[in-house]
Structure formats: structure tokens, C-alpha cells
PDB file of C-alpha atoms and ligand atoms in Angstrom:
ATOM      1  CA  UNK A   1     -33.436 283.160-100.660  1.00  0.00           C
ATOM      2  CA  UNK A   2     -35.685 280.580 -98.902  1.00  0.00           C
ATOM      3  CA  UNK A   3     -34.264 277.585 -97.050  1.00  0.00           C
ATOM      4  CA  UNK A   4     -35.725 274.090 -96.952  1.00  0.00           C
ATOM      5  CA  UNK A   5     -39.296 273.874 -95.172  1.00  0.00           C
ATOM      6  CA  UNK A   6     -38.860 272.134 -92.109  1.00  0.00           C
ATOM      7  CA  UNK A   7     -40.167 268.302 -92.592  1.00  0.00           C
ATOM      8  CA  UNK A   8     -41.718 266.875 -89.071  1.00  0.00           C
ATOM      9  CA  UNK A   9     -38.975 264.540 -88.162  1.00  0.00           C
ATOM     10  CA  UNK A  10     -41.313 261.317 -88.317  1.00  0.00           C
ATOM     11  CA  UNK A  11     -39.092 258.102 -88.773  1.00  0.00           C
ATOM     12  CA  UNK A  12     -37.909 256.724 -92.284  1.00  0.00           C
ATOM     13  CA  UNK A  13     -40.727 254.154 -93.302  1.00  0.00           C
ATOM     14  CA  UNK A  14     -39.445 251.353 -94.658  1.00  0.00           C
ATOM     15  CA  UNK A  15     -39.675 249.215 -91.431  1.00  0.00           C
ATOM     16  CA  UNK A  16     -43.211 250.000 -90.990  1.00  0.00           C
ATOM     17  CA  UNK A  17     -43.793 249.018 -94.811  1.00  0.00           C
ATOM     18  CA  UNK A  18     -42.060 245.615 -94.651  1.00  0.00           C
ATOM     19  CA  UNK A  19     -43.271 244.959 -90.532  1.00  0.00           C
ATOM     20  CA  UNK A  20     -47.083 245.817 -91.708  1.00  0.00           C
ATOM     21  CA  UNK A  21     -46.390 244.111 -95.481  1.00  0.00           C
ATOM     22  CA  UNK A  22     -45.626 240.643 -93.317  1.00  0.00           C
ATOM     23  CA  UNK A  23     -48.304 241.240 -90.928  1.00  0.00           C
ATOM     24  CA  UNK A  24     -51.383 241.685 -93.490  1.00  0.00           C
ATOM     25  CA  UNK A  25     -52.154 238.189 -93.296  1.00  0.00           C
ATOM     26  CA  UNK A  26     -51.923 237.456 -89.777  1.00  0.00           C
ATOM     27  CA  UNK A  27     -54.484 240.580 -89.345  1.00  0.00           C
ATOM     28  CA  UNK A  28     -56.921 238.929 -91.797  1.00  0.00           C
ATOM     29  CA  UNK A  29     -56.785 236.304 -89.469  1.00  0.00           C
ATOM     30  CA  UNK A  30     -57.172 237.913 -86.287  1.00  0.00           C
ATOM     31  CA  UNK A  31     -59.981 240.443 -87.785  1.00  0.00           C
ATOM     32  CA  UNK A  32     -62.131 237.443 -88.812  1.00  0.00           C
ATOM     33  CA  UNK A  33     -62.041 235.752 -85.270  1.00  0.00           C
ATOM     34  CA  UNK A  34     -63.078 239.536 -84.012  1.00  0.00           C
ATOM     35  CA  UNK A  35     -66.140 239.547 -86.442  1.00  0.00           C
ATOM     36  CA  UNK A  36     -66.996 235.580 -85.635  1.00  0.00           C
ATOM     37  CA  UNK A  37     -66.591 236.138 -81.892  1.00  0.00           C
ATOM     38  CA  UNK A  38     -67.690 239.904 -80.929  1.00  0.00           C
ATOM     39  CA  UNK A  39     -71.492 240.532 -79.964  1.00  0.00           C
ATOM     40  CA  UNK A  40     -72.852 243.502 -79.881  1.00  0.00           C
ATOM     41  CA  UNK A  41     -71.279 247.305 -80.791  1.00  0.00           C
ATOM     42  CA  UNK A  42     -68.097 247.605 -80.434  1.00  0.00           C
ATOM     43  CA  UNK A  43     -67.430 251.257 -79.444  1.00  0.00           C
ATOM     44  CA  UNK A  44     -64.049 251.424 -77.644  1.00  0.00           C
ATOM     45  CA  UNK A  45     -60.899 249.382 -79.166  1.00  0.00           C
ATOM     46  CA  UNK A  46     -57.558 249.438 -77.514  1.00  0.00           C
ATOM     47  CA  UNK A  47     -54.167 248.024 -79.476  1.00  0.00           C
ATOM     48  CA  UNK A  48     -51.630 247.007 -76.980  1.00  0.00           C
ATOM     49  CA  UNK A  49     -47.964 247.882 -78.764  1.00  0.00           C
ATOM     50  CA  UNK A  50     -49.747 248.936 -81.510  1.00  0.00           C
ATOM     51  CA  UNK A  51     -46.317 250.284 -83.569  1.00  0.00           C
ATOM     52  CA  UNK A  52     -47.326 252.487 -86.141  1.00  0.00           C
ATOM     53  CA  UNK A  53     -51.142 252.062 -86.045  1.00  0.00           C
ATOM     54  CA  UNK A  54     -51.944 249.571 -88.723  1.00  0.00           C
ATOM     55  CA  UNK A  55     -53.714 246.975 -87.042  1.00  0.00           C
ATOM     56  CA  UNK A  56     -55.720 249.679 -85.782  1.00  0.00           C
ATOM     57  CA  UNK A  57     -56.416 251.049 -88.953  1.00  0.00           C
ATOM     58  CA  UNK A  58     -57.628 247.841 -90.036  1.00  0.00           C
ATOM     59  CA  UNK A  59     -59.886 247.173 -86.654  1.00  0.00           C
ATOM     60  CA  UNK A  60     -61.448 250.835 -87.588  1.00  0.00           C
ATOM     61  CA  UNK A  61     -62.240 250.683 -90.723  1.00  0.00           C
ATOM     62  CA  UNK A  62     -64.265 247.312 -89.519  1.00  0.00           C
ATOM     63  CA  UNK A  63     -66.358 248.521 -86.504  1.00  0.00           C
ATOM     64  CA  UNK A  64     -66.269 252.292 -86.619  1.00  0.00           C
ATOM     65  CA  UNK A  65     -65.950 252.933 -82.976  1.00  0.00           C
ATOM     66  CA  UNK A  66     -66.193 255.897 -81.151  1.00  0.00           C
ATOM     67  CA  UNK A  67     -62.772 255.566 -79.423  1.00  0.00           C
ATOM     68  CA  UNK A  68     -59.083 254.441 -80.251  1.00  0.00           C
ATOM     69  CA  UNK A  69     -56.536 253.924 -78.225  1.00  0.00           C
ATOM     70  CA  UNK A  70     -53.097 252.662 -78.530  1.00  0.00           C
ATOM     71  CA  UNK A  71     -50.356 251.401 -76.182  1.00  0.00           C
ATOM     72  CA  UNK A  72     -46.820 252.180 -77.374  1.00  0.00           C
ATOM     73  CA  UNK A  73     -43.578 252.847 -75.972  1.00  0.00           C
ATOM     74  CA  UNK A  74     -41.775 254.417 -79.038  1.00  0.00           C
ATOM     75  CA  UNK A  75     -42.830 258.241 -79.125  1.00  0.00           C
ATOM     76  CA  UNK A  76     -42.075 258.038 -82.968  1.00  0.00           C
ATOM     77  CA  UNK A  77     -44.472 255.044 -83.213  1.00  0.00           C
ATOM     78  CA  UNK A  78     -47.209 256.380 -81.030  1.00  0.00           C
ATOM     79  CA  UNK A  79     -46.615 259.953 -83.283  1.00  0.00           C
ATOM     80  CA  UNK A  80     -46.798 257.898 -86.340  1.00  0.00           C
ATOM     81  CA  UNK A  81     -50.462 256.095 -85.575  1.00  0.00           C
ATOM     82  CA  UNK A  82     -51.937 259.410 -84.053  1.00  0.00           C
ATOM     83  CA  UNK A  83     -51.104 261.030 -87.736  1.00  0.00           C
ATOM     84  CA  UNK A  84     -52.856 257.800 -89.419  1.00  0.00           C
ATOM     85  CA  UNK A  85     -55.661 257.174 -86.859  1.00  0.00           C
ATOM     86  CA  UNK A  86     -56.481 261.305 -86.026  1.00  0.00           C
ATOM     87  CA  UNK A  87     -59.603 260.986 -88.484  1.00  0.00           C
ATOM     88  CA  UNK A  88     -60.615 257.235 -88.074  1.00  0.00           C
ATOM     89  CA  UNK A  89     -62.402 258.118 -84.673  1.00  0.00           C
ATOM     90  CA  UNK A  90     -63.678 261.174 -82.596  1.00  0.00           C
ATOM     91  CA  UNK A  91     -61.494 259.938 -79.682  1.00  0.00           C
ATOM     92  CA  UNK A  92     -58.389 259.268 -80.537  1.00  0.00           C
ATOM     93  CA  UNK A  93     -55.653 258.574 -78.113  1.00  0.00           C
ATOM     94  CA  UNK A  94     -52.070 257.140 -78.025  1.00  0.00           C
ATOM     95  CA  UNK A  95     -50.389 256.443 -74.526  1.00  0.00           C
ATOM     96  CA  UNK A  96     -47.093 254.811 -73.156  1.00  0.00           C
ATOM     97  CA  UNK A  97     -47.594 251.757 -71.338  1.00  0.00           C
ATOM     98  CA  UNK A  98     -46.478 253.360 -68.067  1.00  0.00           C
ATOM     99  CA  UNK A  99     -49.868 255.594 -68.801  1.00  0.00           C
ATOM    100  CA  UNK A 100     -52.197 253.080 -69.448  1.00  0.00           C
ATOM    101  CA  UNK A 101     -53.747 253.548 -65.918  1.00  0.00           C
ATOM    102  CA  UNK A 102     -55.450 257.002 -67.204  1.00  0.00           C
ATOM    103  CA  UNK A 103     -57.785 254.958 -69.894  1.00  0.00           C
ATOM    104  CA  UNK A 104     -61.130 254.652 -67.714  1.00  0.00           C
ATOM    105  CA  UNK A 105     -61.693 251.209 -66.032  1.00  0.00           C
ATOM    106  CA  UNK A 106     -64.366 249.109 -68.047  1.00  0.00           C
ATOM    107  CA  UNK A 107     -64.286 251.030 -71.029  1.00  0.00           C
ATOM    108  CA  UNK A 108     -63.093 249.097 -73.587  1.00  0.00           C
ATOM    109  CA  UNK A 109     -64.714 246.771 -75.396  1.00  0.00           C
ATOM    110  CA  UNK A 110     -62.291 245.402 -77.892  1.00  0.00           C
ATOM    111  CA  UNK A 111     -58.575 244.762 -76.812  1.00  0.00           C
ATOM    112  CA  UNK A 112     -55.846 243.541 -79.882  1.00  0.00           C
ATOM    113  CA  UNK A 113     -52.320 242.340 -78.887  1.00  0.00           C
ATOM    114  CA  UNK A 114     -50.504 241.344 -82.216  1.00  0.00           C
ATOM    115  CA  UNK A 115     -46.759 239.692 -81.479  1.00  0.00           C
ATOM    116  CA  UNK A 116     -45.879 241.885 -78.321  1.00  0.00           C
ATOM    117  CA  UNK A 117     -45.686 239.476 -75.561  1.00  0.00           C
ATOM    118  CA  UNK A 118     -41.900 238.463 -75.894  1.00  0.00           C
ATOM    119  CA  UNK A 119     -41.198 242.027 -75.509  1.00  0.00           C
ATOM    120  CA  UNK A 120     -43.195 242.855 -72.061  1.00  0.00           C
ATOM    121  CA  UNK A 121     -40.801 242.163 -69.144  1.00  0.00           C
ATOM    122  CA  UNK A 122     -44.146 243.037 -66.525  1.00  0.00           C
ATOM    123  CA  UNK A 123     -46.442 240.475 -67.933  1.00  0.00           C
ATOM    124  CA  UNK A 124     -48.927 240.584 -64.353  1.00  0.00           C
ATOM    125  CA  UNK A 125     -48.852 244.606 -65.154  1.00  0.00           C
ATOM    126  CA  UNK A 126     -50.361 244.082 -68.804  1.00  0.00           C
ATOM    127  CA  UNK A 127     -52.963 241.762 -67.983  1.00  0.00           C
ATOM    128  CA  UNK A 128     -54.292 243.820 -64.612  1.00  0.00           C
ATOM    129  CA  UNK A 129     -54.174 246.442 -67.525  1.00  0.00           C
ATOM    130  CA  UNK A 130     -56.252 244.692 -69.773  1.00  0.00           C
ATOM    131  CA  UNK A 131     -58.361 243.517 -67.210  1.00  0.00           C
ATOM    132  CA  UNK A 132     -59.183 246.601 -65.859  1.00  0.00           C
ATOM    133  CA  UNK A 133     -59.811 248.268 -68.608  1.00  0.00           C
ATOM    134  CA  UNK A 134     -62.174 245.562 -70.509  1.00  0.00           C
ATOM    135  CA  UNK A 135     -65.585 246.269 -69.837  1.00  0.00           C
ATOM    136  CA  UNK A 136     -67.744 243.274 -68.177  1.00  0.00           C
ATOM    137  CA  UNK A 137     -67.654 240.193 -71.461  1.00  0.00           C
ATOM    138  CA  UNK A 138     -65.323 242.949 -73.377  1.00  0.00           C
ATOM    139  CA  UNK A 139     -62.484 240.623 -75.456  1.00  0.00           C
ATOM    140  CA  UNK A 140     -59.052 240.968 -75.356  1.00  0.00           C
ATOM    141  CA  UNK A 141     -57.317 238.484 -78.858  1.00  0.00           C
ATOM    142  CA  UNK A 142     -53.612 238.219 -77.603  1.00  0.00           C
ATOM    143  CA  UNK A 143     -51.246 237.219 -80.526  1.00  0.00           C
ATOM    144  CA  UNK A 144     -47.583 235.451 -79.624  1.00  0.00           C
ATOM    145  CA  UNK A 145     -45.871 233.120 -82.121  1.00  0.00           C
ATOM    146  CA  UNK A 146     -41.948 233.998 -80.140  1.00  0.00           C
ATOM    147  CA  UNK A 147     -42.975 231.625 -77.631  1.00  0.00           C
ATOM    148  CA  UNK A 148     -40.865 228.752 -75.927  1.00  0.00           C
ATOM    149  CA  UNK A 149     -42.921 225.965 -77.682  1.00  0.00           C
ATOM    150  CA  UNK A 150     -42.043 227.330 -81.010  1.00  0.00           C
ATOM    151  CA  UNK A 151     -38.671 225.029 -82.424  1.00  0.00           C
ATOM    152  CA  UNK A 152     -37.863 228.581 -84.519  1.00  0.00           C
ATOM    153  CA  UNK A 153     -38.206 231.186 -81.398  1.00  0.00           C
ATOM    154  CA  UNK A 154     -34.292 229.902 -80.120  1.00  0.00           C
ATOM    155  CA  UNK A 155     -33.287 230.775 -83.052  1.00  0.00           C
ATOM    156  CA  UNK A 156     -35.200 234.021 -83.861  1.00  0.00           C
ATOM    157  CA  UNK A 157     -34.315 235.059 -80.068  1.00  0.00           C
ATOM    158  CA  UNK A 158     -30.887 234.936 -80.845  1.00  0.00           C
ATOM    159  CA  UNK A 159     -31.532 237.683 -84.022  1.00  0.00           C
ATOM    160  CA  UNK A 160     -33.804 239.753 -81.637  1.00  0.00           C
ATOM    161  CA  UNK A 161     -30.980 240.162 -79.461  1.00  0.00           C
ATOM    162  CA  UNK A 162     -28.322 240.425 -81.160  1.00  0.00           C
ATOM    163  CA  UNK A 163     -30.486 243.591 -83.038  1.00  0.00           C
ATOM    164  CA  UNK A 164     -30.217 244.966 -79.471  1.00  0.00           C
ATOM    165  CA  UNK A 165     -34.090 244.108 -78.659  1.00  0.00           C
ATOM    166  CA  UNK A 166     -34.861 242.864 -74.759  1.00  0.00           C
ATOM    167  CA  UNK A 167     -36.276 239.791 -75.194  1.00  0.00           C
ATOM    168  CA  UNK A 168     -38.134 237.342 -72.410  1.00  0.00           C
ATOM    169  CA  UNK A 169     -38.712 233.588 -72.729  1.00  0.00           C
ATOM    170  CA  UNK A 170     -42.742 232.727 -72.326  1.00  0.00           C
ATOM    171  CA  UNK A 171     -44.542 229.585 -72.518  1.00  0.00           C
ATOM    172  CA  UNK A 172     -48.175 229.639 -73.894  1.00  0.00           C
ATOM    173  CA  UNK A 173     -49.324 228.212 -70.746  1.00  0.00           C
ATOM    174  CA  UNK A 174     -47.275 231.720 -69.146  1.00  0.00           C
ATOM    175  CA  UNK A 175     -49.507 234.031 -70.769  1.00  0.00           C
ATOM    176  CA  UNK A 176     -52.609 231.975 -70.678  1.00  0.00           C
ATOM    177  CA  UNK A 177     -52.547 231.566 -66.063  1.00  0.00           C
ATOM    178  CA  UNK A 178     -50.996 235.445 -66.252  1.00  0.00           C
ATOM    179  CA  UNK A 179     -54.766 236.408 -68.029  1.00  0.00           C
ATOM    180  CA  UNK A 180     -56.639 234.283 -65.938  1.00  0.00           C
ATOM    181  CA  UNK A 181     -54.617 235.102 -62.470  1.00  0.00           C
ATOM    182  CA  UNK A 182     -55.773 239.020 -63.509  1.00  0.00           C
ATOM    183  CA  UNK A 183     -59.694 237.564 -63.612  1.00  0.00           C
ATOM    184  CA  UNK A 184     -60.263 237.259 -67.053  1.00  0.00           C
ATOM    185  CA  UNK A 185     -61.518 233.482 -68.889  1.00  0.00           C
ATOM    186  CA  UNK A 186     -58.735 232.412 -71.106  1.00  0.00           C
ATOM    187  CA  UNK A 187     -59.044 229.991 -74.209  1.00  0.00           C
ATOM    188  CA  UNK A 188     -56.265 228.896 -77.018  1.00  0.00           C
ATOM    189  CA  UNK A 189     -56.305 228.122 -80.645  1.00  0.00           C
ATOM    190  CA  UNK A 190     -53.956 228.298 -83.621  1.00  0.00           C
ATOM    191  CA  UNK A 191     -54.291 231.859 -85.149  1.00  0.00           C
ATOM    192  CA  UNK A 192     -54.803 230.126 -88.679  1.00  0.00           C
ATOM    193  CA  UNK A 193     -55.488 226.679 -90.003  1.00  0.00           C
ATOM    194  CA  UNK A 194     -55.288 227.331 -93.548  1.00  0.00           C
ATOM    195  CA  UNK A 195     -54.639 229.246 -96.835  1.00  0.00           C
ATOM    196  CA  UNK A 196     -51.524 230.213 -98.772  1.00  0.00           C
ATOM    197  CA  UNK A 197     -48.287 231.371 -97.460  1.00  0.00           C
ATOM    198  CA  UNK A 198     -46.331 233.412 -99.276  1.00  0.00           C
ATOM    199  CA  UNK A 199     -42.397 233.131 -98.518  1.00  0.00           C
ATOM    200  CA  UNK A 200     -38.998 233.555-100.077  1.00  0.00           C
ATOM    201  CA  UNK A 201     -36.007 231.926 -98.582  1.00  0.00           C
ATOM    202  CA  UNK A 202     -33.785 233.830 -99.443  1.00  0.00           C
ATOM    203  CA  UNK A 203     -35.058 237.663 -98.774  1.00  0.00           C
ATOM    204  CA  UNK A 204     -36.787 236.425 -95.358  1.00  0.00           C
ATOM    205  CA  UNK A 205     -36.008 238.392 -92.714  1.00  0.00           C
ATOM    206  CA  UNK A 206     -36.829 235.649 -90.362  1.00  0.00           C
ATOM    207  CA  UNK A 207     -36.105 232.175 -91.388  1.00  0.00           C
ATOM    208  CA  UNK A 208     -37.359 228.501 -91.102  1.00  0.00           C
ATOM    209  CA  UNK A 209     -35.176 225.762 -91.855  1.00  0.00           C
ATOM    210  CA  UNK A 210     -37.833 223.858 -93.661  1.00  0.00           C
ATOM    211  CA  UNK A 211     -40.981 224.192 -95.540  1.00  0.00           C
ATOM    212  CA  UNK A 212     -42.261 222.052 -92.625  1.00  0.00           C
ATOM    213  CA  UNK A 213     -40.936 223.929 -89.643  1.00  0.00           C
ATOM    214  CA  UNK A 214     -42.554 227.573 -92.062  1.00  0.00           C
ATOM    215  CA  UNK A 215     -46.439 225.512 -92.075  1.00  0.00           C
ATOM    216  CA  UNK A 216     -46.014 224.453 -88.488  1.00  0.00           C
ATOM    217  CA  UNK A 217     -45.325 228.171 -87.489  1.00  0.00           C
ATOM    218  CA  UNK A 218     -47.700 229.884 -89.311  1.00  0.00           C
ATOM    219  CA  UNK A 219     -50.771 227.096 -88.780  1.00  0.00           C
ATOM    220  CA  UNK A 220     -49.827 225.142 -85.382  1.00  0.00           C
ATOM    221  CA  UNK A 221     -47.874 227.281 -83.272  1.00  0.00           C
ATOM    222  CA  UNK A 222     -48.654 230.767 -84.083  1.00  0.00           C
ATOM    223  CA  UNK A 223     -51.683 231.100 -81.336  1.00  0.00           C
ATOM    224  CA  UNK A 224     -54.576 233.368 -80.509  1.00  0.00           C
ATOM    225  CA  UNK A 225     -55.175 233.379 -76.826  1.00  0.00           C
ATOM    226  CA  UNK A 226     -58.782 235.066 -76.239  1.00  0.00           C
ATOM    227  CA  UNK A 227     -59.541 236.951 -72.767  1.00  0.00           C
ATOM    228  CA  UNK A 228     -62.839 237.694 -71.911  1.00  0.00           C
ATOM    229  CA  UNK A 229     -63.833 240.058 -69.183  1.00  0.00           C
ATOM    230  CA  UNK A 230     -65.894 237.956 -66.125  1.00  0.00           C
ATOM    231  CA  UNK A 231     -68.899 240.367 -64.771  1.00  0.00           C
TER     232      UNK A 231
HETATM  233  C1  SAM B   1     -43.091 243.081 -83.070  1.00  0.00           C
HETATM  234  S1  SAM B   1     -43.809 244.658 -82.899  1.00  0.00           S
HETATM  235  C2  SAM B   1     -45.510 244.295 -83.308  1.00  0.00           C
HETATM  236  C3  SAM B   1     -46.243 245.533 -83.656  1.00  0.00           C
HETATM  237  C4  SAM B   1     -47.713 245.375 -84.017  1.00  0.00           C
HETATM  238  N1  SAM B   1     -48.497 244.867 -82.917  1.00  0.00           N
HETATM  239  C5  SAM B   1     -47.899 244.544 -85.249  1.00  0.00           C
HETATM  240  O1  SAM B   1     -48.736 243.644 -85.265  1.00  0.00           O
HETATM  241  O2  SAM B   1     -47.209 244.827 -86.245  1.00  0.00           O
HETATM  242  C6  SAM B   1     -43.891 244.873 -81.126  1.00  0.00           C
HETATM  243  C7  SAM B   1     -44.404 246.226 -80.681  1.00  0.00           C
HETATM  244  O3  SAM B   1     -44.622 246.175 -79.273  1.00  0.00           O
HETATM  245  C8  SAM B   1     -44.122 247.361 -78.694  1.00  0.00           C
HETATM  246  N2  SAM B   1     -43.831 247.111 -77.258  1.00  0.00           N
HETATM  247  C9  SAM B   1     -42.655 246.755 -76.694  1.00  0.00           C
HETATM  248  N3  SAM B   1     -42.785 246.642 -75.343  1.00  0.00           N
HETATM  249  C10 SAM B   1     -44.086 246.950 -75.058  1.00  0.00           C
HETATM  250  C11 SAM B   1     -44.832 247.033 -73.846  1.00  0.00           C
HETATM  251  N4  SAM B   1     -44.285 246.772 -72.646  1.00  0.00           N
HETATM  252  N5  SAM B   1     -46.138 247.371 -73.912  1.00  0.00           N
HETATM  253  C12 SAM B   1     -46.708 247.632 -75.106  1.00  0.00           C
HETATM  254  N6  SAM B   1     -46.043 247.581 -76.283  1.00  0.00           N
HETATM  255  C13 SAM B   1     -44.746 247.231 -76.271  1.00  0.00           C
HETATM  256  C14 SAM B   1     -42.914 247.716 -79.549  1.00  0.00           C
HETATM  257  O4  SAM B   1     -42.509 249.056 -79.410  1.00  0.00           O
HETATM  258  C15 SAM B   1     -43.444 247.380 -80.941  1.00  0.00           C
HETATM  259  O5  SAM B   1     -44.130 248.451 -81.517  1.00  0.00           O
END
């Protein structure tokens, strides 16, 4: 008698469902401030904590470039987007952050970074990274609503940690002089102005304490930092 057939062991999805469900919006947003802002072909896009490959999914299915890479620490993450992503590009590649130093320098012309900065403890190290790496006016659209200006980040800190994630305090003004300190020309806006926002109170699995403090977040404080490369 046959046994079971061995199943990869890829990790149960439901995170990545409910993570990428939440996310949809704020990658509407970010993909229309790539299309309004990018000149040119974009051939080479890099995802920095890229988790299971969505936003890259997304980015490819909009500019059709010739190489994808993502930055990701998890192994089942970074095994997880090269499954999704293996047919979206002829070059696809997925790397730990501590590898990042083998992607060529100024080779990349589009760089993403959706809600990862309250996670990086070496904040000089990713921007000399994305620095490098840009090619000469290449883009880098940095994401971060867990920031110290936020009134919900003390309390959404607290549930990071006490979920066992490392988490690091950062002002806006942090990451903005830690992308211009690694050569790059740094500018601010809110991610989105406008448009519906879909929320339940009671199924959230991160909270505001007022419909107020939930349109603040999503249209004041949630910002897009864009990096461009200096020639
Ligand atoms: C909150 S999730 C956001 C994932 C994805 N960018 C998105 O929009 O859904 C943060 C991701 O950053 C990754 N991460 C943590 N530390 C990192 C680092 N030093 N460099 C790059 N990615 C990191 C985590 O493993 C995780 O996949």
C-alpha cells in the first residue's frame, strides 16, 4: 500500500491571506505613485521584506521587468514568493538581507519598501543597500505607518512585542536623514488622501480607538517617503 505523497512543507497560509487581504489597498496606493512618478522602463524591481511576494506580484504584473528581486529574512517567506514570482520574470531572485551585497551596484531601477522599517534594527545598512543598488535617478517608495509620530504605534508596539516581534522606535524625520546621509534625495507625503476604508471594530487585528484616530492613520500619518538615486 502507498503512503501519503510528501507535501513541500511551505507554511499554512492564512497569515499571508489576511496580511496581503489588509494590504491591497495600501498597494493601490503605492502602485499609482510608481506609475505617476517613474520615467522611463523599468527593468529591474527590488522589494525590500517583501514576505510572501505579493507586492511584487502586483509591481510585475504592472511593468513587466526583466528582473525581480526580493529581500527577506524568513526562508519560508522568501520560498513562498520564489514559487509565486518563478514565471513573472526571466530573473528571478530572492535573498536574505545579510546577502543583499551580491545584487549588482546600480542595477535596479525600482525599489518598494511596504511597512518594514520598524522591524530593521541596521537602518544606515538598508539605505547604503538601497543606495547602492539604485541605478543613477532609480526610485526607492519607502512605506512606514509604525512610526513614533503615529498616536496608535505605542499601542500597536506593545502587540508587536508581546507577539514576540523585535521592534525599534523611528521618527519620520529618522528614516528620511538615514536616506539622504546614504546619498539619495528624500521627499515625504501621506501614502493616501482619500477613498473608502473598509474596517470592523471588532475583528481588527489592529485597533484604533476612534473613527478619527482610523482616518488620521490611514490618510495623515501613514507616509510614503520617496528616494531617488543622485548621478
Ligand atoms: C509587516 S511585514 C510587511 C510585508 C510586506 N512588505 C507587505 O507589504 O505585506 C514585514 C516584513 O519585513 C520582513 N523583515 C524583517 N526584518 C527585515 C530586514 N532587516 N530586512 C528586510 N526585511 C525584513 C519580515 O520578515 C516581513 O516579511
Amino acid at each position: 500500500m502507498s503512503g501519503p505523497v510528501p507535501v513541500p512543507s511551505l507554511p499554512a497560509l492564512e497569515d499571508d491571506v489576511s496580511l496581503e487581504h489588509a494590504n491591497q489597498i495600501f498597494w493601490s496606493s503605492l502602485l499609482d505613485h510608481v506609475k505617476a512618478d517613474m520615467r522611463g522602463p523599468v527593468e529591474s524591481i527590488l522589494d525590500v521584506g517583501c514576505h510572501h511576494g505579493g507586492l511584487l506580484v502586483r509591481l510585475a504584473a504592472l511593468l513587466h521587468p526583466k528582473r525581480i528581486t526580493g529581500v527577506e529574512p524568513a526562508p519560508s517567506a522568501r520560498e513562498r514568493s520564489l514559487f509565486r514570482l518563478r514565471q513573472l520574470a526571466p530573473a528571478v531572485t530572492l535573498l536574505p538581507p545579510e546577502r543583499w551585497g551580491e545584487v549588482p551596484t546600480a542595477s535596479v531601477d525600482l525599489i518598494t519598501c511596504h511597512e518594514v522599517l520598524h522591524l530593521v534594527a541596521d537602518l544606515p545598512y538598508l539605505f547604503h543597500q538601497i543606495s547602492r543598488t539604485l541605478r543613477p535617478h532609480g526610485t526607492a517608495f519607502v512605506v512606514a505607518g509604525c512610526h513614533t509620530e503615529n498616536p496608535v504605534w505605542p499601542r500597536w508596539r506593545e502587540q508587536l512585542q508581546e507577539a514576540g516581534q523585535a521592534v525599534v522606535d523611528r521618527a519620520p524625520f529618522d528614516i528620511l536623514r538615514a536616506g539622504i546621509d546614504a546619498g539619495l534625495r528624500g521627499a515625504l507625503r501621506p501614502l493616501r488622501r482619500d477613498g473608502w476604508v473598509l474596517y470592523d471594530p471588532d475583528r481588527a487585528a489592529f485597533t484604533y480607538s476612534s473613527a478619527e484616530e482610523l482616518l488620521d492613520h490611514q490618510y495623515r500619518h501613514k507616509l510614503l517617503f520617496r528616494f531617488v538615486k543622485q548621478p
